Every structure is written in C-alpha cells, then in structure tokens.
XYZ file of C-alpha atoms in Angstrom:
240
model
C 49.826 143.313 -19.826
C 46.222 143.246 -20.361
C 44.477 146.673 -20.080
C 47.648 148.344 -20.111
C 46.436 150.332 -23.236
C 47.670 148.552 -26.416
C 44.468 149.684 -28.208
C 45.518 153.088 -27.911
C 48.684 152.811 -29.179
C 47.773 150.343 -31.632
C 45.169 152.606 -33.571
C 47.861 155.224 -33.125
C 50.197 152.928 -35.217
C 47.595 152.344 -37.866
C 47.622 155.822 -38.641
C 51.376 155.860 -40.255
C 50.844 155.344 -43.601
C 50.585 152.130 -45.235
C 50.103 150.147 -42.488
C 46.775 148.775 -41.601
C 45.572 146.227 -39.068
C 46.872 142.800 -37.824
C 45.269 139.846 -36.065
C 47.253 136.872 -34.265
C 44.760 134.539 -34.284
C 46.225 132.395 -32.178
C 46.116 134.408 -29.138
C 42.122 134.661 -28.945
C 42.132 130.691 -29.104
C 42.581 130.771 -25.234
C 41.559 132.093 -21.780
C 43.485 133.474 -18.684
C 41.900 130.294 -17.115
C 44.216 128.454 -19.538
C 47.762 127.572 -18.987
C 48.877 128.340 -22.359
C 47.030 131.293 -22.536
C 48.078 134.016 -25.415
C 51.073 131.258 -26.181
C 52.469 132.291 -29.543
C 52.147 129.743 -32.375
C 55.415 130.089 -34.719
C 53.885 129.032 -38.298
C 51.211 131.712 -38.040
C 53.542 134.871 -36.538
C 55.894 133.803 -39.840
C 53.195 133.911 -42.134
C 51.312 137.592 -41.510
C 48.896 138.869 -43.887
C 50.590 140.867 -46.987
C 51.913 144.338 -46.459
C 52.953 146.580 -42.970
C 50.837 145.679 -40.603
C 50.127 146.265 -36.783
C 48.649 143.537 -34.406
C 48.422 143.622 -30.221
C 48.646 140.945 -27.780
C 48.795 139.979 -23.864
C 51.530 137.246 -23.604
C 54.323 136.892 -21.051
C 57.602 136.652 -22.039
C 57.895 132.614 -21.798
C 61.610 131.005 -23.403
C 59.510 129.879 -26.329
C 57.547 133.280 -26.801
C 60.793 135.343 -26.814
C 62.555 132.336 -28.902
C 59.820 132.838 -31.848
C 59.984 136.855 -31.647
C 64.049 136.840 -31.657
C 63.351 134.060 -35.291
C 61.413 136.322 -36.654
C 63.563 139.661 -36.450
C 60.721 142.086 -35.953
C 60.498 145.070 -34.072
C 57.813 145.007 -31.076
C 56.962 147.776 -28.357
C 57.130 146.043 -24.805
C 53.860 148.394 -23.081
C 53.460 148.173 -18.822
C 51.094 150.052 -16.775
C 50.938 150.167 -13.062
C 49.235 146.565 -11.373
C 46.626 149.036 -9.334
C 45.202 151.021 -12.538
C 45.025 147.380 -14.234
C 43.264 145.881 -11.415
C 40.694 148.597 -11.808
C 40.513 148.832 -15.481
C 40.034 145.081 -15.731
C 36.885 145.019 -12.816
C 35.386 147.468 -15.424
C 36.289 145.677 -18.436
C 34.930 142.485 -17.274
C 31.089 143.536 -16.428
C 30.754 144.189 -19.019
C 31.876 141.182 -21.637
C 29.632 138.662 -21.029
C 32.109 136.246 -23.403
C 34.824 136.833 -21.156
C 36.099 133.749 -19.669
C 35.549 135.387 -15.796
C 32.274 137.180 -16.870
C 30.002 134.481 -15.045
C 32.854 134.480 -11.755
C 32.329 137.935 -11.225
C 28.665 138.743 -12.200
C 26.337 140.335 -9.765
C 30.173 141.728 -8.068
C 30.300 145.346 -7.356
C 33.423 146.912 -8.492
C 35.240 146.457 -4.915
C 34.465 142.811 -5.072
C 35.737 142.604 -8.644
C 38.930 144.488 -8.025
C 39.521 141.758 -5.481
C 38.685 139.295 -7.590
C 41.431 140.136 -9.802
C 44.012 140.943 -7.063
C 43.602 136.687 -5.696
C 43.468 135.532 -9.821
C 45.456 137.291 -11.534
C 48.086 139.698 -10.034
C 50.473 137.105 -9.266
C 51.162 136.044 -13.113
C 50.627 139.753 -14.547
C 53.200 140.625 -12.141
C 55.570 137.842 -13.150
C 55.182 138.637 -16.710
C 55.692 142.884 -16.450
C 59.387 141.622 -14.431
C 59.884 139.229 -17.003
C 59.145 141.740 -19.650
C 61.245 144.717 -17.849
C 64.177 142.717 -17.803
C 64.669 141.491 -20.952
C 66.904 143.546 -22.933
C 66.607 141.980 -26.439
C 67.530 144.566 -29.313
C 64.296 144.210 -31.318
C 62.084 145.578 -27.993
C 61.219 149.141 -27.229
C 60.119 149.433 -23.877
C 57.213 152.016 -22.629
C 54.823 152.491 -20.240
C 51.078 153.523 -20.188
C 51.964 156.390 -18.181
C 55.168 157.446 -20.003
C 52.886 157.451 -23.328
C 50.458 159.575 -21.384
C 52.742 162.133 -20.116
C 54.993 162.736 -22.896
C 52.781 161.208 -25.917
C 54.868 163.147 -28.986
C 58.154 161.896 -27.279
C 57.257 158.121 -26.541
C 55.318 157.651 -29.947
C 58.304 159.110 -32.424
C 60.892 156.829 -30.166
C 58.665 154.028 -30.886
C 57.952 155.648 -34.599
C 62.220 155.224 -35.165
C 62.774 151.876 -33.323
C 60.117 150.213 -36.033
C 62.549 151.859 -38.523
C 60.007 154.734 -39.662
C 61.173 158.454 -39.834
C 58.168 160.488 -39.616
C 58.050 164.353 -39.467
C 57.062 166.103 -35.943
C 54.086 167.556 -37.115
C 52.712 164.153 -39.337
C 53.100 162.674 -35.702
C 51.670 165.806 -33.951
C 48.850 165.448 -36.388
C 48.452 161.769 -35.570
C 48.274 161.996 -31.940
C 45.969 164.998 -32.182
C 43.509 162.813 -34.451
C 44.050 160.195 -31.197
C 43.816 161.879 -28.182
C 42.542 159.748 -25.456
C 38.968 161.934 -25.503
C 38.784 161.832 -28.987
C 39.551 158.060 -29.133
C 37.060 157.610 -26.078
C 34.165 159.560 -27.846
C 34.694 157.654 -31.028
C 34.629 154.328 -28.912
C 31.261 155.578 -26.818
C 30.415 152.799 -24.015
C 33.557 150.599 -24.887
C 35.346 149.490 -21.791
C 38.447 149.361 -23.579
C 38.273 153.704 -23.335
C 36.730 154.267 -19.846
C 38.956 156.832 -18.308
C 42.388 156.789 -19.105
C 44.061 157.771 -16.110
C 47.268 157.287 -14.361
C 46.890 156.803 -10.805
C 42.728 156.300 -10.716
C 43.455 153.399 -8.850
C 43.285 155.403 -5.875
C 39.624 156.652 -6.102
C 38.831 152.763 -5.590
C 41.425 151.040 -3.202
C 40.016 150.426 -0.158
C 42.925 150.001 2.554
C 40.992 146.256 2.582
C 41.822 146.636 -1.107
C 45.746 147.661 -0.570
C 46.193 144.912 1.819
C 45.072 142.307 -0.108
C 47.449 143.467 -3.088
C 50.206 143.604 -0.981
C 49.916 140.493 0.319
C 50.437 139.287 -3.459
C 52.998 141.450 -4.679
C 55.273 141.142 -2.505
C 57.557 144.054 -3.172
C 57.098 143.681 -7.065
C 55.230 147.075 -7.490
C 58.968 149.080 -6.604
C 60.728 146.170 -9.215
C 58.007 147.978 -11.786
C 59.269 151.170 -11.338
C 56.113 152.280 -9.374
C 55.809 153.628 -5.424
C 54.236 151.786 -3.078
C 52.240 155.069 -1.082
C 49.334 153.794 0.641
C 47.055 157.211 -0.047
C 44.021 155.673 -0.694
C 40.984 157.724 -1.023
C 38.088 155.243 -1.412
C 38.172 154.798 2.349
C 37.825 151.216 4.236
C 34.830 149.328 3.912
C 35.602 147.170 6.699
C-alpha cells in the first residue's frame, strides 16, 4: 500500500549484511492515474542486479502480479497499514512532490481538502488491493502490518529476518533496529515526507466527522475485513 512504511523497513533490510539496495524500474514508469500502474514486468524482476538485494514497491496483487512472484520463488514481506493513517500520510506526502502525478490536482488544498481528495480517488482500489493482499496465502509471503512493526519492532523484523531465510542473532537485530528507530530515521531524513510522524492512529487528530463520512461511504465495511475498528472518535472536530 502506498505510505504504509516500506521505506522504513526497507532501509532496515539493507542493514543485514551483504545486502544492499534494489530498484524495479518498472514500477516508477507509471502513475496512480494509470491503469497499469506499478504492473510488474517479468523479464526485469528475473534479471535483478548481482548479489542480495532489497527493492520496495506499491502493486496490488493482480493474477499476473502474483503469477510472476510465485515464477520467480522469492521471498517478499506483504506490509498494510490502516486506510485512515494512509489517507493522511498521503495529503502530506503529496504537497509536497511537485512530480507527483496529483501534485497539480491538489495544489493550493489544505490538508482537509487533500485528505478528501484521496478518500473519492483512491481509497476504493487501495482498499481492494490490502483484501486482495490479506487473503492470499501463498508460501513465499510474510504478512505484517505498519502497526504490528511499530509495536513489537524486534519481534516482526526477526520473523521477517527467518522467512527471507536469514538467521540473525537478537542483539545484531537489536543493534539494527536501534541504528533505525523511527526518530533516528526521521532526523536523518530531515523535511522528507516519507518520515513525517510515524504514528498509528494520527488519523484521528485530522478526521473531521465530514471526513469519516465521506470514508465510509467508500469503504463500505472493508476497514473491519483489514483487521482495523471502525470507532468514530474523531478529534479534529466538524468543519461543517
């Protein structure tokens, strides 16, 4: 899901040794405005650069997408974080990358107006793919959660750690995640959007109950599918 922090675990990965970092090239060719957007292309995911590496993407799990991953008989970590915090991290996120394919939709938006802006674009299909994703049950996935990383970080990482068939010590992983924390990773990454807060359940210092409405009028339900409750204790107020 995007913003569902894969960068975070991502430069967490790079820190095991020997592995350094990835690129799938083919998933920055397109645009959430684009039907095949973050489509997988076979002939490059078969040919990766030399050595252990460690790439990130946002893709849904399509026939073909999970059809290329199952060919190519490599682990991957299936991430999810709850539709509200994404809506808010993405208004953030997009003010402030002007190549963004919705910079110029949402410019001149306050961050209410953005967050809705995402709830009537894009919370239907981000929905669709984190059900998609939840169900499948494929052997090479490891399934986590944004929150679940955040709550029990040693725990999560080393079940990740032995499900990409590396056996690290406790304390080289207590070392890693201590050279990671989110604070440290956010001070390192000063005014990137990508390491703004980091917070489960922030959604609720900006939901309006205009705000809830409107999302629950497009999921439908889906949120309690997720795994995640559906309480209405917004503390942003209504702006009419």
């Amino acid at each position: 899901q995007p913003m569902s922090g894969p960068t975070w675990l991502w430069r967490l990965r790079l820190d095991t040794p020997g592995y350094f970092r990835g690129s799938i090239r083919c998933v920055q060719r397109h645009t959430m405005k684009e039907p095949g957007f973050h489509d997988l292309d076979e002939e490059e995911m078969r040919h990766p650069p030399a050595g252990y590496s460690v790439s990130k993407t946002h893709t849904g799990a399509s026939a073909r997408n999970l059809e290329i991953l199952e060919g190519l008989g490599r682990p991957f970590v299936v991430l999810q974080r709850d539709p509200r915090d994404l809506a808010v991290s993405w208004a953030h996120f997009v003010a402030t990358r002007p190549e963004n394919a919705f910079y110029a939709d949402v410019e001149g938006m306050g961050i209410e107006e953005r967050i809705g802006f995402y709830i009537d674009t894009l919370l239907d299909r981000t929905l669709e793919w984190a059900l998609v994703w939840r169900a499948y049950a494929g052997a090479l996935a490891v399934h986590t959660s944004y929150e679940a990383l955040r709550a029990d970080t040693h725990g999560e990482l080393g079940r990740i750690t032995r499900h990409l068939g590396l056996e690290l010590s406790g304390a080289r992983l207590g070392r890693m995640i201590e050279a990671h924390t989110f604070d440290k990773t956010k001070a390192r990454a000063a005014g990137d959007a990508f390491f703004r807060e980091g917070k489960a359940g922030g959604w609720r210092e900006h939901f309006t109950d205009a705000l809830m409405s409107r999302f629950e009028a497009v999921e439908r339900g889906r949120l309690a599918c997720l795994g995640y409750g559906g309480e209405r204790d917004t503390s942003a107020g209504d702006s009419g």
